[in-house]
PDB file of N, CA and C in Angstrom:
ATOM      1  N   UNK A 331      43.323-127.300 100.049  1.00 43.00           N
ATOM      2  CA  UNK A 331      42.053-126.729  99.634  1.00 43.00           C
ATOM      3  C   UNK A 331      41.038-126.905 100.745  1.00 43.00           C
ATOM      4  N   UNK A 332      40.101-126.032 100.753  1.00 50.00           N
ATOM      5  CA  UNK A 332      39.061-126.107 101.753  1.00 50.00           C
ATOM      6  C   UNK A 332      37.701-126.259 101.123  1.00 50.00           C
ATOM      7  N   UNK A 333      36.715-125.912 101.868  1.00 57.00           N
ATOM      8  CA  UNK A 333      35.339-126.012 101.412  1.00 57.00           C
ATOM      9  C   UNK A 333      35.029-124.829 100.496  1.00 57.00           C
ATOM     10  N   UNK A 334      34.418-125.097  99.349  1.00 60.00           N
ATOM     11  CA  UNK A 334      34.092-124.044  98.402  1.00 60.00           C
ATOM     12  C   UNK A 334      32.688-123.489  98.621  1.00 60.00           C
ATOM     13  N   UNK A 335      31.958-124.055  99.549  1.00 58.00           N
ATOM     14  CA  UNK A 335      30.618-123.555  99.834  1.00 58.00           C
ATOM     15  C   UNK A 335      30.733-122.327 100.727  1.00 58.00           C
ATOM     16  N   UNK A 336      29.786-121.423 100.572  1.00 62.00           N
ATOM     17  CA  UNK A 336      29.810-120.179 101.328  1.00 62.00           C
ATOM     18  C   UNK A 336      28.711-120.202 102.385  1.00 62.00           C
ATOM     19  N   UNK A 337      29.078-120.091 103.665  1.00 63.00           N
ATOM     20  CA  UNK A 337      28.065-120.063 104.717  1.00 63.00           C
ATOM     21  C   UNK A 337      27.046-118.950 104.457  1.00 63.00           C
ATOM     22  N   UNK A 338      25.779-119.270 104.632  1.00 65.00           N
ATOM     23  CA  UNK A 338      24.725-118.301 104.424  1.00 65.00           C
ATOM     24  C   UNK A 338      24.252-118.212 102.983  1.00 65.00           C
ATOM     25  N   UNK A 339      25.007-118.777 102.039  1.00 62.00           N
ATOM     26  CA  UNK A 339      24.625-118.728 100.630  1.00 62.00           C
ATOM     27  C   UNK A 339      24.198-120.112 100.154  1.00 62.00           C
ATOM     28  N   UNK A 340      25.114-121.060 100.167  1.00 57.00           N
ATOM     29  CA  UNK A 340      24.782-122.402  99.687  1.00 57.00           C
ATOM     30  C   UNK A 340      25.228-123.507 100.636  1.00 57.00           C
ATOM     31  N   UNK A 341      25.652-123.141 101.818  1.00 57.00           N
ATOM     32  CA  UNK A 341      26.203-124.113 102.756  1.00 57.00           C
ATOM     33  C   UNK A 341      25.158-125.062 103.322  1.00 57.00           C
ATOM     34  N   UNK A 342      23.954-124.580 103.549  1.00 57.00           N
ATOM     35  CA  UNK A 342      22.927-125.382 104.206  1.00 57.00           C
ATOM     36  C   UNK A 342      22.007-126.103 103.230  1.00 57.00           C
ATOM     37  N   UNK A 343      22.234-125.977 101.939  1.00 59.00           N
ATOM     38  CA  UNK A 343      21.335-126.573 100.971  1.00 59.00           C
ATOM     39  C   UNK A 343      21.881-127.897 100.444  1.00 59.00           C
ATOM     40  N   UNK A 344      20.998-128.855 100.301  1.00 60.00           N
ATOM     41  CA  UNK A 344      21.333-130.113  99.655  1.00 60.00           C
ATOM     42  C   UNK A 344      20.254-130.403  98.631  1.00 60.00           C
ATOM     43  N   UNK A 345      20.622-131.141  97.621  1.00 61.00           N
ATOM     44  CA  UNK A 345      19.682-131.444  96.558  1.00 61.00           C
ATOM     45  C   UNK A 345      19.643-132.947  96.339  1.00 61.00           C
ATOM     46  N   UNK A 346      18.450-133.496  96.374  1.00 62.00           N
ATOM     47  CA  UNK A 346      18.272-134.921  96.123  1.00 62.00           C
ATOM     48  C   UNK A 346      16.957-135.115  95.390  1.00 62.00           C
ATOM     49  N   UNK A 347      17.042-135.757  94.259  1.00 66.00           N
ATOM     50  CA  UNK A 347      15.806-136.030  93.535  1.00 66.00           C
ATOM     51  C   UNK A 347      15.128-137.248  94.158  1.00 66.00           C
ATOM     52  N   UNK A 348      13.840-137.275  94.073  1.00 71.00           N
ATOM     53  CA  UNK A 348      13.087-138.405  94.590  1.00 71.00           C
ATOM     54  C   UNK A 348      12.129-138.890  93.511  1.00 71.00           C
ATOM     55  N   UNK A 349      11.795-140.140  93.576  1.00 76.00           N
ATOM     56  CA  UNK A 349      10.888-140.726  92.605  1.00 76.00           C
ATOM     57  C   UNK A 349       9.551-140.996  93.281  1.00 76.00           C
ATOM     58  N   UNK A 350       8.486-140.667  92.603  1.00 83.00           N
ATOM     59  CA  UNK A 350       7.160-140.949  93.126  1.00 83.00           C
ATOM     60  C   UNK A 350       6.945-142.463  93.155  1.00 83.00           C
ATOM     61  N   UNK A 351       6.232-142.934  94.150  1.00 87.00           N
ATOM     62  CA  UNK A 351       5.955-144.364  94.273  1.00 87.00           C
ATOM     63  C   UNK A 351       5.264-144.896  93.024  1.00 87.00           C
ATOM     64  N   UNK A 352       4.362-144.121  92.483  1.00 91.00           N
ATOM     65  CA  UNK A 352       3.632-144.528  91.274  1.00 91.00           C
ATOM     66  C   UNK A 352       4.593-144.757  90.098  1.00 91.00           C
ATOM     67  N   UNK A 353       5.562-143.860  89.942  1.00 87.00           N
ATOM     68  CA  UNK A 353       6.555-143.999  88.873  1.00 87.00           C
ATOM     69  C   UNK A 353       7.407-145.243  89.089  1.00 87.00           C
ATOM     70  N   UNK A 354       7.826-145.473  90.322  1.00 85.00           N
ATOM     71  CA  UNK A 354       8.644-146.643  90.630  1.00 85.00           C
ATOM     72  C   UNK A 354       7.893-147.929  90.318  1.00 85.00           C
ATOM     73  N   UNK A 355       6.643-147.995  90.705  1.00 90.00           N
ATOM     74  CA  UNK A 355       5.838-149.190  90.431  1.00 90.00           C
ATOM     75  C   UNK A 355       5.662-149.409  88.933  1.00 90.00           C
ATOM     76  N   UNK A 356       5.480-148.318  88.179  1.00 90.00           N
ATOM     77  CA  UNK A 356       5.339-148.427  86.733  1.00 90.00           C
ATOM     78  C   UNK A 356       6.622-148.975  86.104  1.00 90.00           C
ATOM     79  N   UNK A 357       7.783-148.473  86.551  1.00 84.00           N
ATOM     80  CA  UNK A 357       9.050-148.963  86.018  1.00 84.00           C
ATOM     81  C   UNK A 357       9.259-150.444  86.347  1.00 84.00           C
ATOM     82  N   UNK A 358       8.896-150.839  87.556  1.00 85.00           N
ATOM     83  CA  UNK A 358       9.001-152.259  87.913  1.00 85.00           C
ATOM     84  C   UNK A 358       8.098-153.123  87.040  1.00 85.00           C
ATOM     85  N   UNK A 359       6.891-152.649  86.758  1.00 88.00           N
ATOM     86  CA  UNK A 359       5.966-153.400  85.911  1.00 88.00           C
ATOM     87  C   UNK A 359       6.529-153.572  84.502  1.00 88.00           C
ATOM     88  N   UNK A 360       7.065-152.496  83.951  1.00 86.00           N
ATOM     89  CA  UNK A 360       7.667-152.566  82.609  1.00 86.00           C
ATOM     90  C   UNK A 360       8.831-153.549  82.606  1.00 86.00           C
ATOM     91  N   UNK A 361       9.690-153.446  83.603  1.00 85.00           N
ATOM     92  CA  UNK A 361      10.859-154.321  83.684  1.00 85.00           C
ATOM     93  C   UNK A 361      10.451-155.781  83.848  1.00 85.00           C
ATOM     94  N   UNK A 362       9.467-156.020  84.696  1.00 85.00           N
ATOM     95  CA  UNK A 362       9.046-157.394  84.966  1.00 85.00           C
ATOM     96  C   UNK A 362       8.179-157.999  83.869  1.00 85.00           C
ATOM     97  N   UNK A 363       7.777-157.207  82.889  1.00 88.00           N
ATOM     98  CA  UNK A 363       6.954-157.737  81.802  1.00 88.00           C
ATOM     99  C   UNK A 363       7.742-158.694  80.914  1.00 88.00           C
ATOM    100  N   UNK A 364       9.067-158.651  80.972  1.00 85.00           N
ATOM    101  CA  UNK A 364       9.915-159.571  80.212  1.00 85.00           C
ATOM    102  C   UNK A 364      10.502-160.587  81.191  1.00 85.00           C
ATOM    103  N   UNK A 365      10.147-161.837  81.028  1.00 83.00           N
ATOM    104  CA  UNK A 365      10.582-162.884  81.963  1.00 83.00           C
ATOM    105  C   UNK A 365      12.096-163.107  81.940  1.00 83.00           C
ATOM    106  N   UNK A 366      12.772-162.688  80.894  1.00 86.00           N
ATOM    107  CA  UNK A 366      14.224-162.906  80.823  1.00 86.00           C
ATOM    108  C   UNK A 366      15.011-161.900  81.676  1.00 86.00           C
ATOM    109  N   UNK A 367      14.358-160.862  82.147  1.00 82.00           N
ATOM    110  CA  UNK A 367      15.045-159.878  82.997  1.00 82.00           C
ATOM    111  C   UNK A 367      15.292-160.452  84.386  1.00 82.00           C
ATOM    112  N   UNK A 368      16.426-160.116  84.932  1.00 80.00           N
ATOM    113  CA  UNK A 368      16.719-160.487  86.317  1.00 80.00           C
ATOM    114  C   UNK A 368      16.889-159.206  87.119  1.00 80.00           C
ATOM    115  N   UNK A 369      16.563-159.254  88.367  1.00 76.00           N
ATOM    116  CA  UNK A 369      16.633-158.071  89.201  1.00 76.00           C
ATOM    117  C   UNK A 369      17.677-158.259  90.289  1.00 76.00           C
ATOM    118  N   UNK A 370      18.518-157.254  90.440  1.00 76.00           N
ATOM    119  CA  UNK A 370      19.490-157.226  91.523  1.00 76.00           C
ATOM    120  C   UNK A 370      18.958-156.312  92.610  1.00 76.00           C
ATOM    121  N   UNK A 371      19.400-156.537  93.821  1.00 72.00           N
ATOM    122  CA  UNK A 371      18.894-155.755  94.957  1.00 72.00           C
ATOM    123  C   UNK A 371      20.046-155.056  95.653  1.00 72.00           C
ATOM    124  N   UNK A 372      19.897-153.774  95.864  1.00 62.00           N
ATOM    125  CA  UNK A 372      20.832-153.023  96.700  1.00 62.00           C
ATOM    126  C   UNK A 372      20.052-152.536  97.898  1.00 62.00           C
ATOM    127  N   UNK A 373      20.604-152.715  99.046  1.00 65.00           N
ATOM    128  CA  UNK A 373      19.961-152.245 100.258  1.00 65.00           C
ATOM    129  C   UNK A 373      19.925-150.718 100.236  1.00 65.00           C
ATOM    130  N   UNK A 374      18.765-150.142 100.433  1.00 69.00           N
ATOM    131  CA  UNK A 374      18.602-148.690 100.352  1.00 69.00           C
ATOM    132  C   UNK A 374      19.466-147.974 101.381  1.00 69.00           C
ATOM    133  N   UNK A 375      19.697-148.578 102.517  1.00 72.00           N
ATOM    134  CA  UNK A 375      20.478-147.903 103.553  1.00 72.00           C
ATOM    135  C   UNK A 375      21.948-147.756 103.157  1.00 72.00           C
ATOM    136  N   UNK A 376      22.401-148.453 102.135  1.00 75.00           N
ATOM    137  CA  UNK A 376      23.788-148.321 101.674  1.00 75.00           C
ATOM    138  C   UNK A 376      23.872-147.876 100.224  1.00 75.00           C
ATOM    139  N   UNK A 377      22.802-147.327  99.680  1.00 76.00           N
ATOM    140  CA  UNK A 377      22.763-146.958  98.270  1.00 76.00           C
ATOM    141  C   UNK A 377      23.846-145.948  97.902  1.00 76.00           C
ATOM    142  N   UNK A 378      24.028-144.911  98.694  1.00 77.00           N
ATOM    143  CA  UNK A 378      24.962-143.851  98.335  1.00 77.00           C
ATOM    144  C   UNK A 378      26.400-144.336  98.223  1.00 77.00           C
ATOM    145  N   UNK A 379      26.775-145.326  98.984  1.00 81.00           N
ATOM    146  CA  UNK A 379      28.174-145.758  98.985  1.00 81.00           C
ATOM    147  C   UNK A 379      28.552-146.535  97.727  1.00 81.00           C
ATOM    148  N   UNK A 380      27.615-146.741  96.816  1.00 80.00           N
ATOM    149  CA  UNK A 380      27.909-147.398  95.542  1.00 80.00           C
ATOM    150  C   UNK A 380      28.210-146.395  94.443  1.00 80.00           C
ATOM    151  N   UNK A 381      28.039-145.122  94.714  1.00 87.00           N
ATOM    152  CA  UNK A 381      28.183-144.097  93.679  1.00 87.00           C
ATOM    153  C   UNK A 381      29.590-143.502  93.673  1.00 87.00           C
ATOM    154  N   UNK A 382      30.292-143.601  92.544  1.00 90.00           N
ATOM    155  CA  UNK A 382      31.621-142.985  92.461  1.00 90.00           C
ATOM    156  C   UNK A 382      31.502-141.467  92.409  1.00 90.00           C
ATOM    157  N   UNK A 383      32.473-140.787  92.972  1.00 87.00           N
ATOM    158  CA  UNK A 383      32.488-139.326  92.965  1.00 87.00           C
ATOM    159  C   UNK A 383      33.263-138.831  91.750  1.00 87.00           C
ATOM    160  N   UNK A 384      32.779-137.770  91.130  1.00 85.00           N
ATOM    161  CA  UNK A 384      33.467-137.177  89.985  1.00 85.00           C
ATOM    162  C   UNK A 384      34.487-136.139  90.440  1.00 85.00           C
ATOM    163  N   UNK A 385      34.267-135.532  91.595  1.00 84.00           N
ATOM    164  CA  UNK A 385      35.162-134.501  92.097  1.00 84.00           C
ATOM    165  C   UNK A 385      36.004-135.064  93.233  1.00 84.00           C
ATOM    166  N   UNK A 386      37.045-134.324  93.581  1.00 86.00           N
ATOM    167  CA  UNK A 386      37.901-134.741  94.695  1.00 86.00           C
ATOM    168  C   UNK A 386      37.264-134.282  95.999  1.00 86.00           C
ATOM    169  N   UNK A 387      37.035-135.228  96.892  1.00 85.00           N
ATOM    170  CA  UNK A 387      36.461-134.921  98.202  1.00 85.00           C
ATOM    171  C   UNK A 387      37.369-135.558  99.252  1.00 85.00           C
ATOM    172  N   UNK A 388      37.812-134.739 100.190  1.00 88.00           N
ATOM    173  CA  UNK A 388      38.667-135.210 101.274  1.00 88.00           C
ATOM    174  C   UNK A 388      37.887-135.184 102.578  1.00 88.00           C
ATOM    175  N   UNK A 389      38.254-136.088 103.474  1.00 87.00           N
ATOM    176  CA  UNK A 389      37.569-136.187 104.759  1.00 87.00           C
ATOM    177  C   UNK A 389      38.600-136.353 105.867  1.00 87.00           C
ATOM    178  N   UNK A 390      38.369-135.638 106.959  1.00 89.00           N
ATOM    179  CA  UNK A 390      39.220-135.830 108.134  1.00 89.00           C
ATOM    180  C   UNK A 390      38.970-137.208 108.718  1.00 89.00           C
ATOM    181  N   UNK A 391      39.939-137.713 109.446  1.00 91.00           N
ATOM    182  CA  UNK A 391      39.745-138.988 110.121  1.00 91.00           C
ATOM    183  C   UNK A 391      38.682-138.809 111.206  1.00 91.00           C
ATOM    184  N   UNK A 392      37.859-139.811 111.361  1.00 87.00           N
ATOM    185  CA  UNK A 392      36.776-139.750 112.351  1.00 87.00           C
ATOM    186  C   UNK A 392      37.357-139.650 113.752  1.00 87.00           C
ATOM    187  N   UNK A 393      36.733-138.815 114.561  1.00 88.00           N
ATOM    188  CA  UNK A 393      37.175-138.626 115.935  1.00 88.00           C
ATOM    189  C   UNK A 393      37.148-139.963 116.682  1.00 88.00           C
ATOM    190  N   UNK A 394      38.246-140.280 117.311  1.00 90.00           N
ATOM    191  CA  UNK A 394      38.350-141.534 118.048  1.00 90.00           C
ATOM    192  C   UNK A 394      38.877-142.688 117.211  1.00 90.00           C
ATOM    193  N   UNK A 395      39.030-142.459 115.898  1.00 90.00           N
ATOM    194  CA  UNK A 395      39.519-143.514 115.001  1.00 90.00           C
ATOM    195  C   UNK A 395      40.730-143.051 114.202  1.00 90.00           C
ATOM    196  N   UNK A 396      41.469-142.089 114.745  1.00 92.00           N
ATOM    197  CA  UNK A 396      42.650-141.591 114.061  1.00 92.00           C
ATOM    198  C   UNK A 396      43.755-142.640 114.078  1.00 92.00           C
ATOM    199  N   UNK A 397      44.543-142.669 113.015  1.00 92.00           N
ATOM    200  CA  UNK A 397      45.690-143.571 112.927  1.00 92.00           C
ATOM    201  C   UNK A 397      46.835-142.909 113.689  1.00 92.00           C
ATOM    202  N   UNK A 398      47.396-143.622 114.638  1.00 93.00           N
ATOM    203  CA  UNK A 398      48.464-143.053 115.465  1.00 93.00           C
ATOM    204  C   UNK A 398      49.650-142.652 114.601  1.00 93.00           C
ATOM    205  N   UNK A 399      50.135-141.454 114.850  1.00 94.00           N
ATOM    206  CA  UNK A 399      51.256-140.919 114.086  1.00 94.00           C
ATOM    207  C   UNK A 399      50.832-140.248 112.788  1.00 94.00           C
ATOM    208  N   UNK A 400      49.567-140.397 112.411  1.00 93.00           N
ATOM    209  CA  UNK A 400      49.066-139.800 111.165  1.00 93.00           C
ATOM    210  C   UNK A 400      47.770-139.029 111.422  1.00 93.00           C
ATOM    211  N   UNK A 401      47.663-138.425 112.596  1.00 91.00           N
ATOM    212  CA  UNK A 401      46.442-137.735 112.982  1.00 91.00           C
ATOM    213  C   UNK A 401      46.088-136.570 112.063  1.00 91.00           C
ATOM    214  N   UNK A 402      47.105-135.993 111.386  1.00 91.00           N
ATOM    215  CA  UNK A 402      46.857-134.849 110.514  1.00 91.00           C
ATOM    216  C   UNK A 402      46.547-135.272 109.075  1.00 91.00           C
ATOM    217  N   UNK A 403      46.544-136.552 108.790  1.00 93.00           N
ATOM    218  CA  UNK A 403      46.248-137.050 107.438  1.00 93.00           C
ATOM    219  C   UNK A 403      44.742-137.019 107.184  1.00 93.00           C
ATOM    220  N   UNK A 404      44.370-136.941 105.911  1.00 93.00           N
ATOM    221  CA  UNK A 404      42.961-136.964 105.512  1.00 93.00           C
ATOM    222  C   UNK A 404      42.750-138.102 104.520  1.00 93.00           C
ATOM    223  N   UNK A 405      41.490-138.477 104.324  1.00 91.00           N
ATOM    224  CA  UNK A 405      41.138-139.527 103.380  1.00 91.00           C
ATOM    225  C   UNK A 405      40.621-138.904 102.094  1.00 91.00           C
ATOM    226  N   UNK A 406      41.011-139.471 100.963  1.00 91.00           N
ATOM    227  CA  UNK A 406      40.440-139.105  99.674  1.00 91.00           C
ATOM    228  C   UNK A 406      39.297-140.073  99.422  1.00 91.00           C
ATOM    229  N   UNK A 407      38.083-139.548  99.328  1.00 89.00           N
ATOM    230  CA  UNK A 407      36.923-140.411  99.113  1.00 89.00           C
ATOM    231  C   UNK A 407      36.820-140.772  97.642  1.00 89.00           C
ATOM    232  N   UNK A 408      36.658-142.045  97.348  1.00 90.00           N
ATOM    233  CA  UNK A 408      36.476-142.511  95.978  1.00 90.00           C
ATOM    234  C   UNK A 408      35.004-142.702  95.653  1.00 90.00           C
ATOM    235  N   UNK A 409      34.224-142.950  96.691  1.00 89.00           N
ATOM    236  CA  UNK A 409      32.782-143.152  96.525  1.00 89.00           C
ATOM    237  C   UNK A 409      32.049-142.202  97.465  1.00 89.00           C
ATOM    238  N   UNK A 410      30.789-141.975  97.145  1.00 86.00           N
ATOM    239  CA  UNK A 410      29.982-141.062  97.951  1.00 86.00           C
ATOM    240  C   UNK A 410      29.845-141.592  99.370  1.00 86.00           C
ATOM    241  N   UNK A 411      29.656-140.676 100.284  1.00 83.00           N
ATOM    242  CA  UNK A 411      29.525-141.016 101.688  1.00 83.00           C
ATOM    243  C   UNK A 411      28.353-140.227 102.251  1.00 83.00           C
ATOM    244  N   UNK A 412      27.521-140.875 103.039  1.00 80.00           N
ATOM    245  CA  UNK A 412      26.399-140.179 103.661  1.00 80.00           C
ATOM    246  C   UNK A 412      26.904-138.960 104.411  1.00 80.00           C
ATOM    247  N   UNK A 413      26.179-137.872 104.288  1.00 76.00           N
ATOM    248  CA  UNK A 413      26.548-136.652 104.978  1.00 76.00           C
ATOM    249  C   UNK A 413      27.330-135.680 104.115  1.00 76.00           C
ATOM    250  N   UNK A 414      27.859-136.129 102.985  1.00 78.00           N
ATOM    251  CA  UNK A 414      28.549-135.204 102.095  1.00 78.00           C
ATOM    252  C   UNK A 414      27.530-134.573 101.158  1.00 78.00           C
ATOM    253  N   UNK A 415      27.816-133.365 100.736  1.00 76.00           N
ATOM    254  CA  UNK A 415      26.895-132.638  99.859  1.00 76.00           C
ATOM    255  C   UNK A 415      26.751-133.328  98.506  1.00 76.00           C
ATOM    256  N   UNK A 416      27.762-134.039  98.065  1.00 78.00           N
ATOM    257  CA  UNK A 416      27.765-134.654  96.748  1.00 78.00           C
ATOM    258  C   UNK A 416      27.049-135.999  96.696  1.00 78.00           C
ATOM    259  N   UNK A 417      26.738-136.592  97.832  1.00 82.00           N
ATOM    260  CA  UNK A 417      26.248-137.967  97.881  1.00 82.00           C
ATOM    261  C   UNK A 417      24.968-138.187  97.078  1.00 82.00           C
ATOM    262  N   UNK A 418      23.970-137.372  97.279  1.00 81.00           N
ATOM    263  CA  UNK A 418      22.692-137.580  96.585  1.00 81.00           C
ATOM    264  C   UNK A 418      22.839-137.414  95.084  1.00 81.00           C
ATOM    265  N   UNK A 419      23.570-136.393  94.668  1.00 82.00           N
ATOM    266  CA  UNK A 419      23.756-136.167  93.227  1.00 82.00           C
ATOM    267  C   UNK A 419      24.606-137.275  92.610  1.00 82.00           C
ATOM    268  N   UNK A 420      25.649-137.691  93.294  1.00 85.00           N
ATOM    269  CA  UNK A 420      26.498-138.769  92.780  1.00 85.00           C
ATOM    270  C   UNK A 420      25.682-140.050  92.611  1.00 85.00           C
ATOM    271  N   UNK A 421      24.811-140.347  93.582  1.00 85.00           N
ATOM    272  CA  UNK A 421      23.968-141.526  93.489  1.00 85.00           C
ATOM    273  C   UNK A 421      22.994-141.403  92.320  1.00 85.00           C
ATOM    274  N   UNK A 422      22.410-140.235  92.161  1.00 84.00           N
ATOM    275  CA  UNK A 422      21.471-140.028  91.062  1.00 84.00           C
ATOM    276  C   UNK A 422      22.156-140.229  89.712  1.00 84.00           C
ATOM    277  N   UNK A 423      23.346-139.677  89.527  1.00 87.00           N
ATOM    278  CA  UNK A 423      24.075-139.834  88.266  1.00 87.00           C
ATOM    279  C   UNK A 423      24.456-141.292  88.018  1.00 87.00           C
ATOM    280  N   UNK A 424      24.890-141.966  89.070  1.00 89.00           N
ATOM    281  CA  UNK A 424      25.275-143.373  88.961  1.00 89.00           C
ATOM    282  C   UNK A 424      24.070-144.241  88.594  1.00 89.00           C
ATOM    283  N   UNK A 425      22.953-144.022  89.286  1.00 85.00           N
ATOM    284  CA  UNK A 425      21.744-144.789  89.013  1.00 85.00           C
ATOM    285  C   UNK A 425      21.248-144.529  87.593  1.00 85.00           C
ATOM    286  N   UNK A 426      21.323-143.288  87.168  1.00 87.00           N
ATOM    287  CA  UNK A 426      20.875-142.941  85.811  1.00 87.00           C
ATOM    288  C   UNK A 426      21.699-143.692  84.768  1.00 87.00           C
ATOM    289  N   UNK A 427      23.027-143.723  84.956  1.00 91.00           N
ATOM    290  CA  UNK A 427      23.889-144.458  84.019  1.00 91.00           C
ATOM    291  C   UNK A 427      23.503-145.935  83.960  1.00 91.00           C
ATOM    292  N   UNK A 428      23.217-146.520  85.125  1.00 87.00           N
ATOM    293  CA  UNK A 428      22.832-147.929  85.163  1.00 87.00           C
ATOM    294  C   UNK A 428      21.502-148.154  84.444  1.00 87.00           C
ATOM    295  N   UNK A 429      20.520-147.287  84.666  1.00 85.00           N
ATOM    296  CA  UNK A 429      19.214-147.452  84.042  1.00 85.00           C
ATOM    297  C   UNK A 429      19.272-147.214  82.543  1.00 85.00           C
ATOM    298  N   UNK A 430      20.054-146.238  82.101  1.00 90.00           N
ATOM    299  CA  UNK A 430      20.193-145.986  80.666  1.00 90.00           C
ATOM    300  C   UNK A 430      20.871-147.166  79.977  1.00 90.00           C
ATOM    301  N   UNK A 431      21.829-147.783  80.659  1.00 91.00           N
ATOM    302  CA  UNK A 431      22.501-148.946  80.089  1.00 91.00           C
ATOM    303  C   UNK A 431      21.544-150.126  79.889  1.00 91.00           C
ATOM    304  N   UNK A 432      20.502-150.191  80.708  1.00 83.00           N
ATOM    305  CA  UNK A 432      19.517-151.272  80.567  1.00 83.00           C
ATOM    306  C   UNK A 432      18.578-151.066  79.373  1.00 83.00           C
ATOM    307  N   UNK A 433      18.420-149.819  78.965  1.00 74.00           N
ATOM    308  CA  UNK A 433      17.480-149.480  77.886  1.00 74.00           C
ATOM    309  C   UNK A 433      17.975-149.920  76.526  1.00 74.00           C
TER     310      UNK A 433
END
């Protein structure tokens, strides 16, 4: 299988929701109003790699890091990876599930 995106139609578009700083601060205030809550920290620079993918995404081996004798093999991604079209949406869905579970 190849890429299902069509150049010139949807190939150059990515979608990522963002949260306003004001909304984030409000959510932190609500969460911190109960002293029994504990907060975990994920480094923002690695946030996407915590999100599982719902669809099958394959990736070629990185140039210069091919496994000898298996240069034509590809990787099946289990989690989102920066640069993939699915990364932002996968992270958003994953984060939403975590936040809903807290409610």
